[in-house]
PDB file of C-alpha atoms in Angstrom:
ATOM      1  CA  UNK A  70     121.946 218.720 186.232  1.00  0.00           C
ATOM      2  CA  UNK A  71     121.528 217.632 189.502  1.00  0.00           C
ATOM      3  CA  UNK A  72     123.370 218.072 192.879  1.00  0.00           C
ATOM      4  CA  UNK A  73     122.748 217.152 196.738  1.00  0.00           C
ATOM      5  CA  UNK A  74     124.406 218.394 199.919  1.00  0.00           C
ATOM      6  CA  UNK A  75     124.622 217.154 203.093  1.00  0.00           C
ATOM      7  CA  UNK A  76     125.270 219.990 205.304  1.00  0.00           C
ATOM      8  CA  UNK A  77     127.209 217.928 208.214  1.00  0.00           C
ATOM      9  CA  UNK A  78     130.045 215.849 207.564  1.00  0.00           C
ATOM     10  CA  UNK A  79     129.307 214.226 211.246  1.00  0.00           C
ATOM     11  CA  UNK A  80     126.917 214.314 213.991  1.00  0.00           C
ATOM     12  CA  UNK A  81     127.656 212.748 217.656  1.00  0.00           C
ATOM     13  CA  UNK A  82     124.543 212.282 219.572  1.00  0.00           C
ATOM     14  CA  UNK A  83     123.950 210.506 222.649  1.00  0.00           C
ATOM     15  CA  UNK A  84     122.375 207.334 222.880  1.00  0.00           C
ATOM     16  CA  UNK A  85     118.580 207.524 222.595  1.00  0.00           C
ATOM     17  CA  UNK A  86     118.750 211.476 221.720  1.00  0.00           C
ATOM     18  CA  UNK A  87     116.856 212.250 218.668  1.00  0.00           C
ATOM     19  CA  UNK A  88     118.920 213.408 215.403  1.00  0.00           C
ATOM     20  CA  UNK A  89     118.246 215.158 212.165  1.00  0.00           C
ATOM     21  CA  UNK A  90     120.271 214.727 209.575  1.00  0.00           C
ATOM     22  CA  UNK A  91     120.185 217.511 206.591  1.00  0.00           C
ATOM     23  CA  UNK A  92     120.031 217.177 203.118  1.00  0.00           C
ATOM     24  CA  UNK A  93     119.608 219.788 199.948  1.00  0.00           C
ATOM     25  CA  UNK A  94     119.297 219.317 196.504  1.00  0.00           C
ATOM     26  CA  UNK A  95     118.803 221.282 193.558  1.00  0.00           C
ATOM     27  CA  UNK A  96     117.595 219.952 190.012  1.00  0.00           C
ATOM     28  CA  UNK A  97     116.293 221.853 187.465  1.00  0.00           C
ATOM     29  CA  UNK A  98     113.636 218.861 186.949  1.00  0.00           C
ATOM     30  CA  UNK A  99     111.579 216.987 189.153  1.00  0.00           C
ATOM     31  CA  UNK A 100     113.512 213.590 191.226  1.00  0.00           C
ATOM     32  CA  UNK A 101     113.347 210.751 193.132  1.00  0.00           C
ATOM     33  CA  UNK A 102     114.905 210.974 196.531  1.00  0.00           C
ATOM     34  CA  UNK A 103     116.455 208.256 198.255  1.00  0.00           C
ATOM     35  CA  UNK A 104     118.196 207.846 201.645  1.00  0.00           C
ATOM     36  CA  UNK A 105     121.400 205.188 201.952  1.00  0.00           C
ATOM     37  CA  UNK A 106     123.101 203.993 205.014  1.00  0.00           C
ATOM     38  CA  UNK A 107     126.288 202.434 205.275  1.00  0.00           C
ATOM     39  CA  UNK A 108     127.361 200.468 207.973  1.00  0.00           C
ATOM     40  CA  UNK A 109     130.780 199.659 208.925  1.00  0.00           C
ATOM     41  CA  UNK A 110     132.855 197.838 206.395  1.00  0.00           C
ATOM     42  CA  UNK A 111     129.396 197.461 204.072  1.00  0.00           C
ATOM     43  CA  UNK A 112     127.896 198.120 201.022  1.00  0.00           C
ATOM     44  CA  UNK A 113     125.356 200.975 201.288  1.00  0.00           C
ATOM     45  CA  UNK A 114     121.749 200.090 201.145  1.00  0.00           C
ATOM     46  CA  UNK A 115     118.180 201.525 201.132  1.00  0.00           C
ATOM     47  CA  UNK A 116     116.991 203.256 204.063  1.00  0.00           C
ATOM     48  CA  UNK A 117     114.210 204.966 202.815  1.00  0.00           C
ATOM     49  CA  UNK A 118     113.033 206.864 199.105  1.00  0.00           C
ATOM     50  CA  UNK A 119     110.213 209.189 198.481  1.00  0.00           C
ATOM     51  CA  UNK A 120     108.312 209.132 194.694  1.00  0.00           C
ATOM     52  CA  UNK A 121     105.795 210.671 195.611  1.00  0.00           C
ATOM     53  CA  UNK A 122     102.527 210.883 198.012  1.00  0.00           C
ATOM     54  CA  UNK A 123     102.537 212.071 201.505  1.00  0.00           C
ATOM     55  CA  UNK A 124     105.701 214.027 201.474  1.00  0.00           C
ATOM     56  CA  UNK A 125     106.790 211.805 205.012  1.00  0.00           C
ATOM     57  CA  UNK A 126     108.094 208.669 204.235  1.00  0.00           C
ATOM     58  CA  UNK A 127     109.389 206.094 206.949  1.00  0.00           C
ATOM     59  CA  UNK A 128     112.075 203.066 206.994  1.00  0.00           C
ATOM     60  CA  UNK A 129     111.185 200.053 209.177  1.00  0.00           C
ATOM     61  CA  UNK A 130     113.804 201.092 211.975  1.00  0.00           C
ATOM     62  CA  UNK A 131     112.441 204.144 213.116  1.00  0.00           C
ATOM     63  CA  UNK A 132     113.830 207.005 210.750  1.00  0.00           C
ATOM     64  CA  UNK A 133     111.496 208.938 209.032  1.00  0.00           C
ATOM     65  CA  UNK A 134     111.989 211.829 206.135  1.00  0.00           C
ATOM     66  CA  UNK A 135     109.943 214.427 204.844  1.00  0.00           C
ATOM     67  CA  UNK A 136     110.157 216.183 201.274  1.00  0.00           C
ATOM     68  CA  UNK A 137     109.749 219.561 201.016  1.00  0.00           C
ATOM     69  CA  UNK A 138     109.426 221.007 197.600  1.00  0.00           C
ATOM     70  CA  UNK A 139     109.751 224.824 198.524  1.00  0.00           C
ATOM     71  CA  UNK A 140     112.875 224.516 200.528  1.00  0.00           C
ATOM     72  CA  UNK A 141     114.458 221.778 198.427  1.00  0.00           C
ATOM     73  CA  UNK A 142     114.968 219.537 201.398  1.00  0.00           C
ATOM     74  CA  UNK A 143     114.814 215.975 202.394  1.00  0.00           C
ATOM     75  CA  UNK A 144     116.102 215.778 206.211  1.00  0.00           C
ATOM     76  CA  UNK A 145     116.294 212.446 208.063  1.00  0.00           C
ATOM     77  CA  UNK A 146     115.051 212.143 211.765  1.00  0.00           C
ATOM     78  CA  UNK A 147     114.797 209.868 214.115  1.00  0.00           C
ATOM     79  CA  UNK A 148     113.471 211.178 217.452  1.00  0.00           C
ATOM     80  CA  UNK A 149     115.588 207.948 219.604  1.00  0.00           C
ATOM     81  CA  UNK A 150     118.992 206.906 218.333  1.00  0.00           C
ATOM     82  CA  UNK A 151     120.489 203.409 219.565  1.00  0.00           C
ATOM     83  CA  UNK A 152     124.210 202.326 219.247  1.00  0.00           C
ATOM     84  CA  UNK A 153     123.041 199.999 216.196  1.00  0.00           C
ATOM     85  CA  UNK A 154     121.926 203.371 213.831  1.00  0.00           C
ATOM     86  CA  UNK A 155     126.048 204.674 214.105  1.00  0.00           C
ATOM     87  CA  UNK A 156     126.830 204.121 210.564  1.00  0.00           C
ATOM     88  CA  UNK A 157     127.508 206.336 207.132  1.00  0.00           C
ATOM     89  CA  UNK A 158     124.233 208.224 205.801  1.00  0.00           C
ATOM     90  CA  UNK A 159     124.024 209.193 201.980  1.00  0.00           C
ATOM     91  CA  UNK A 160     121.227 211.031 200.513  1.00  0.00           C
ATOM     92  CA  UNK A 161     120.510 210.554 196.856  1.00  0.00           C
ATOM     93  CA  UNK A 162     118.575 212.345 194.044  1.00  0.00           C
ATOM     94  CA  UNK A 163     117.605 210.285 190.665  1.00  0.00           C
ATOM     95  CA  UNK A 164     115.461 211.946 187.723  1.00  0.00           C
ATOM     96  CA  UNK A 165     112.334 210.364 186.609  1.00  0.00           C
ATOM     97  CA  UNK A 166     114.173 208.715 183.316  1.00  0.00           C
ATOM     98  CA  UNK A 167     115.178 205.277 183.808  1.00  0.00           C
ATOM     99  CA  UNK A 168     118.119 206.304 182.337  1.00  0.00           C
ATOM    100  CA  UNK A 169     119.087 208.117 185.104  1.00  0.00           C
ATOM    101  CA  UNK A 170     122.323 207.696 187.253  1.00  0.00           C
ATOM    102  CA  UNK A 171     121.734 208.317 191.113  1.00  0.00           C
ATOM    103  CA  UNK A 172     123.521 211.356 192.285  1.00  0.00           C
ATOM    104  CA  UNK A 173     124.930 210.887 196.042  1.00  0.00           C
ATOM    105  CA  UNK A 174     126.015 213.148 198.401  1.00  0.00           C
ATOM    106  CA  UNK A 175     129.162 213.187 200.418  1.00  0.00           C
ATOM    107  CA  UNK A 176     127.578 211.653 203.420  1.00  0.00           C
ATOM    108  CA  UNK A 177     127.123 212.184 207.118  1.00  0.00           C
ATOM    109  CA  UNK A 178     128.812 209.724 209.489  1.00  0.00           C
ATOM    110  CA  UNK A 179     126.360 209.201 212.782  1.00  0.00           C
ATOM    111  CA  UNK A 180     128.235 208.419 215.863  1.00  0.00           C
ATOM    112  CA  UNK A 181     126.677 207.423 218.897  1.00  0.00           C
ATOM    113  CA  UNK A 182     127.860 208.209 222.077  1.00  0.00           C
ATOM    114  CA  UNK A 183     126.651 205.461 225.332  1.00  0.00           C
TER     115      UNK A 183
ATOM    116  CA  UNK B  20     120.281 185.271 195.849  1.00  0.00           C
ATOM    117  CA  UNK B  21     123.840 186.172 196.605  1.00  0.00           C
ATOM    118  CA  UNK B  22     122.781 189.620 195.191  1.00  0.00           C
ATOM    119  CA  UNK B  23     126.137 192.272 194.026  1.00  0.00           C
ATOM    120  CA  UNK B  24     129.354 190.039 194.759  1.00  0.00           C
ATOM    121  CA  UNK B  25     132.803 191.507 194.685  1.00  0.00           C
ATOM    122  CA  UNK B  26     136.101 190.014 194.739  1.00  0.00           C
ATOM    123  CA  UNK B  27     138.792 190.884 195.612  1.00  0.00           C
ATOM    124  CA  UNK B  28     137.780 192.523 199.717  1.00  0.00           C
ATOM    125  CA  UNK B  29     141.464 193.412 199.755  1.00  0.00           C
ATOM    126  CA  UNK B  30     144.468 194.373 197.600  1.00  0.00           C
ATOM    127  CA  UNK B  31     147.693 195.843 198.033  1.00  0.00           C
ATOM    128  CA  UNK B  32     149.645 196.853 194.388  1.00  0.00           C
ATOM    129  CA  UNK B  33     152.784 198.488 193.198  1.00  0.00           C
ATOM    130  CA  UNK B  34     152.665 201.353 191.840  1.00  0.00           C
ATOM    131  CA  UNK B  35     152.748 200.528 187.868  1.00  0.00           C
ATOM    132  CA  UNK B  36     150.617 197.205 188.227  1.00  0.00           C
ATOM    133  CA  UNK B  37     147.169 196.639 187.207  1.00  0.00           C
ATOM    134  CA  UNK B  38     144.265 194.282 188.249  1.00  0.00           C
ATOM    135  CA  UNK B  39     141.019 193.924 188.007  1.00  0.00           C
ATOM    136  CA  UNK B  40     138.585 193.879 189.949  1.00  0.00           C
ATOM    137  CA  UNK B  41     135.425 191.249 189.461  1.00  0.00           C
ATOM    138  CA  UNK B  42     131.757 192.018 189.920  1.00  0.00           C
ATOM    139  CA  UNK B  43     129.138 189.541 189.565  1.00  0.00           C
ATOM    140  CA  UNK B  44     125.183 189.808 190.119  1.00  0.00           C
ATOM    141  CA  UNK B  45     122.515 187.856 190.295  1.00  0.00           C
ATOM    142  CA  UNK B  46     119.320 189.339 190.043  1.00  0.00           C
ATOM    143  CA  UNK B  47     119.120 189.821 186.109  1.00  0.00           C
ATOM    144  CA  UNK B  48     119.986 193.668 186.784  1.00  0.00           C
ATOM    145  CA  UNK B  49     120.381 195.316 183.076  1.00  0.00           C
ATOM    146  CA  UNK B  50     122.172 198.400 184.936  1.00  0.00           C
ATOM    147  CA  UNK B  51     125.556 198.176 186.683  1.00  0.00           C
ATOM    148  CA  UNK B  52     127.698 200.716 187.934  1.00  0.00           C
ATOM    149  CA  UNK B  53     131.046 201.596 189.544  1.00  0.00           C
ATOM    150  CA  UNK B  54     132.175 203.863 192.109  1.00  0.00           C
ATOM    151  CA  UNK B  55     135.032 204.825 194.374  1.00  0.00           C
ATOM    152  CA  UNK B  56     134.368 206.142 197.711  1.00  0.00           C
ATOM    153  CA  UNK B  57     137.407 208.346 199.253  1.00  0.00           C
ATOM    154  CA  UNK B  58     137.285 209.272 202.888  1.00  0.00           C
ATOM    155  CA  UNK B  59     134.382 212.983 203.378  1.00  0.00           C
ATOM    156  CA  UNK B  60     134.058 212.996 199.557  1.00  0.00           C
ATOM    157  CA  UNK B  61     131.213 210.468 199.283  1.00  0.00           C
ATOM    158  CA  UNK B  62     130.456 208.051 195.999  1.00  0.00           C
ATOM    159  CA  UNK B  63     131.869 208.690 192.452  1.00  0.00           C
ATOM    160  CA  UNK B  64     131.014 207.623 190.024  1.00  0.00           C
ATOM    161  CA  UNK B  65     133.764 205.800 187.280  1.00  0.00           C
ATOM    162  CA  UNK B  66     131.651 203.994 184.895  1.00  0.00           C
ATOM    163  CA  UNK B  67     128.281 202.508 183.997  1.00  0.00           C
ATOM    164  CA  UNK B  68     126.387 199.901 181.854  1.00  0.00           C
ATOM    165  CA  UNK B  69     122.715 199.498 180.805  1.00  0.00           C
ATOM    166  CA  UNK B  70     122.623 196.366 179.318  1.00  0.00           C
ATOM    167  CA  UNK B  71     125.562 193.623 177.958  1.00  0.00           C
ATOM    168  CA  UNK B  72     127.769 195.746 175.113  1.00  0.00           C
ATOM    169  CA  UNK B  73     126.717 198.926 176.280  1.00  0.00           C
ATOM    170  CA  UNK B  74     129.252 201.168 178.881  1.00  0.00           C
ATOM    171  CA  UNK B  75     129.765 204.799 179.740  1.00  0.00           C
ATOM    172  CA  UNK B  76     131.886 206.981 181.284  1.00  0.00           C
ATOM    173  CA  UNK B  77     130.793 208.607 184.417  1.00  0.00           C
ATOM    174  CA  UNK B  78     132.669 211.486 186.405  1.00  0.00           C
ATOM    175  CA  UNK B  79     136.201 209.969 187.370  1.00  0.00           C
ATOM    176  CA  UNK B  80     136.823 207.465 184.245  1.00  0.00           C
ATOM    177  CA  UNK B  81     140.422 208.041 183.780  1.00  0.00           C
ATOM    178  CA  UNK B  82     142.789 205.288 184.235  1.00  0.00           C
ATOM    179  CA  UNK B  83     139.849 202.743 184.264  1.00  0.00           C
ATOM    180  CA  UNK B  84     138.250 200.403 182.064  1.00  0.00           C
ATOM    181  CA  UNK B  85     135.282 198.160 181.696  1.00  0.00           C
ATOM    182  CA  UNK B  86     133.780 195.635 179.395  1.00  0.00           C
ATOM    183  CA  UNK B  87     130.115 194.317 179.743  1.00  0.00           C
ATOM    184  CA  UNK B  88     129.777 190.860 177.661  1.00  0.00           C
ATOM    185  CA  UNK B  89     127.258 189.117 180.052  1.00  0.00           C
ATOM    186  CA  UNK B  90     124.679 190.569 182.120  1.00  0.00           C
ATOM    187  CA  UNK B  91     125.734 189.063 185.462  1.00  0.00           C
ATOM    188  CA  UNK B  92     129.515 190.180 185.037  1.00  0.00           C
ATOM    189  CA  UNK B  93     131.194 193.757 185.116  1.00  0.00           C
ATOM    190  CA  UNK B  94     134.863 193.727 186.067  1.00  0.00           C
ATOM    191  CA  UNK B  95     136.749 197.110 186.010  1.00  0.00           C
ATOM    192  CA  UNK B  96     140.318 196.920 185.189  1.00  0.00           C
ATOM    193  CA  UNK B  97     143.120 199.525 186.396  1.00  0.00           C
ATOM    194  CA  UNK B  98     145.951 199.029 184.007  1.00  0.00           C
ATOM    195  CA  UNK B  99     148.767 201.248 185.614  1.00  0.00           C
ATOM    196  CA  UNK B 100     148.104 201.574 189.374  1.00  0.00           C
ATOM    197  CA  UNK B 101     148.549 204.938 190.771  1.00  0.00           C
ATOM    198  CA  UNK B 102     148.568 206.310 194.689  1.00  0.00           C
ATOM    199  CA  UNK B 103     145.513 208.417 193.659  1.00  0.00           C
ATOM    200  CA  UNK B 104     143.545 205.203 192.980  1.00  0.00           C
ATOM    201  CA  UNK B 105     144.083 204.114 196.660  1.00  0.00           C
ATOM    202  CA  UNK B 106     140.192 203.637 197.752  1.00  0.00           C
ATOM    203  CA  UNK B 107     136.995 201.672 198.427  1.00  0.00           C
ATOM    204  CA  UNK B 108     135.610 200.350 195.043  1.00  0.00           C
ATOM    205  CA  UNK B 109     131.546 199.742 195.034  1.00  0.00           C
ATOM    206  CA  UNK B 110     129.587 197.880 192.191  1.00  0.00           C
ATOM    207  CA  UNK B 111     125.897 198.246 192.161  1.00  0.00           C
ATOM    208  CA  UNK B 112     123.646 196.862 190.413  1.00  0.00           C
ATOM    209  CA  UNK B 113     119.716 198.204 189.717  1.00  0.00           C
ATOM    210  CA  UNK B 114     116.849 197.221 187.635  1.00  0.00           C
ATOM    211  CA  UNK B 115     115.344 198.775 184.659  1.00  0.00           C
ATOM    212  CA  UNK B 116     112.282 200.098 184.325  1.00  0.00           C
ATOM    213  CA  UNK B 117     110.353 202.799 183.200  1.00  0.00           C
ATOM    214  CA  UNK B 118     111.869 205.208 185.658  1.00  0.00           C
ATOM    215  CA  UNK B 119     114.575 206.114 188.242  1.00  0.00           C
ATOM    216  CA  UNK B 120     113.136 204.954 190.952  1.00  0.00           C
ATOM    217  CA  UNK B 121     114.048 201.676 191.474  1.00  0.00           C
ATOM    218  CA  UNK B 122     117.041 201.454 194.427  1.00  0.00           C
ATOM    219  CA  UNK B 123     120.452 200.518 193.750  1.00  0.00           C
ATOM    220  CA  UNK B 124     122.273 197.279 195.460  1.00  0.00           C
ATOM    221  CA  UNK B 125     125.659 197.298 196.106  1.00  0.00           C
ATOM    222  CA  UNK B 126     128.538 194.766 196.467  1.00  0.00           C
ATOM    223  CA  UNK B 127     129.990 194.691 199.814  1.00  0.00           C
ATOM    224  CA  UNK B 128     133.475 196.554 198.347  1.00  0.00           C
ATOM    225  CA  UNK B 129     137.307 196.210 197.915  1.00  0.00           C
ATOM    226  CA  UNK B 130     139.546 197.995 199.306  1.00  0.00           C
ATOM    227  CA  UNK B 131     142.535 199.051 197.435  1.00  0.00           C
ATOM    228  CA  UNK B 132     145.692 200.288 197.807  1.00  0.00           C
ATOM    229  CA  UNK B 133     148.354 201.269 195.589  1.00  0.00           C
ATOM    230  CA  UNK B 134     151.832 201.568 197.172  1.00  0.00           C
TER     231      UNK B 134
END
């Protein structure tokens, strides 16, 4: 079985601040990670996933996140927020089956203060 | 593409009542999914499909169901509204393939409320 947890339930920043955003898993096998964000009133949608490679994986609007295997992490940073990023985060584990459901944290909501 | 449509964006029901609530796709997804989304406790998830015919329970199934005839179409009907199903209802949709990794893309949601 697998679980993720999202250690902050929000995080206010101030405009063009950078931000990390935390995120553990556990899984007894190895996964897929994914990072979702939700806007306001959306759907959620891909930010950013890492299968494998370089363990640092970016999105094209500046947020970057790194896999580490030892610690079981997958944090998202971003080292210069903007008023546009304030939305819902959601990181995401899936196994390697295709079978596999996507397991989804309970999210951190990013507020942006001017 | 239209992509994961949902309709409706907003409903109020009595308690007692039951709708249902449509999803429709467009991207020849095999895999479709529904969640609910309550305020700090993230996505769960009610029920899944992996092809037409074929559904599954997921973690919160009770008091919903779902039927799968087409591939485009996976409504999920609540036949006895209850307070407790006051929420934001997501369908995704994803492709198969030989592994997980493929990303999920969801409907914009509708937002229910049982009074």
């Amino acid at each position: 079985a697998q679980s993720v947890t999202q250690l902050d339930s929000q995080v206010p920043v101030f405009e063009e601040a950078p931000v990390e955003l935390r995120c553990n898993y556990s899984s007894s096998v190895s996964v897929y990670l994914f990072w979702y964000v939700q806007y306001p009133n959306q759907g959620l949608q891909l930010l950013l996933k890492y299968l494998s490679g370089s363990t640092l994986v970016e999105s094209i609007n500046g947020f970057e996140a790194e896999f580490n295997k030892s610690q079981t992490s997958f944090h998202l940073r971003k080292p210069s927020v903007h008023i546009s990023d304030t939305a819902e985060y959601f990181c995401a584990v899936s196994g390697y089956s295709s079978a596999s459901k996507i397991i989804f944290g309970s999210g951190t909501r990013l507020s942006i203060r001017p | 593409n239209a992509g994961v449509t949902q309709t409706p964006k907003f409903r109020i029901l009595k308690i007692g009542q039951s709708m249902t609530l449509q999803c429709t796709q467009d991207m020849n997804h095999n895999y479709m999914y529904w969640y609910r989304q309550d305020p700090g406790m993230g996505l769960k998830l009610i029920y899944y499909s992996v092809g037409a015919g074929i559904t599954d329970k997921g973690e919160v199934p009770n008091g919903y169901n779902v039927s799968r005839s087409t591939t485009e179409d996976f409504p999920l009907r609540l036949e006895l509204a209850a307070p407790s199903q006051t929420s934001v209802y997501f369908c995704a949709s994803r492709p198969s393939s030989s592994g997980g990794f493929d990303e999920q893309f969801f409907g914009p949601g509708t937002r229910l409320t049982v009074l």
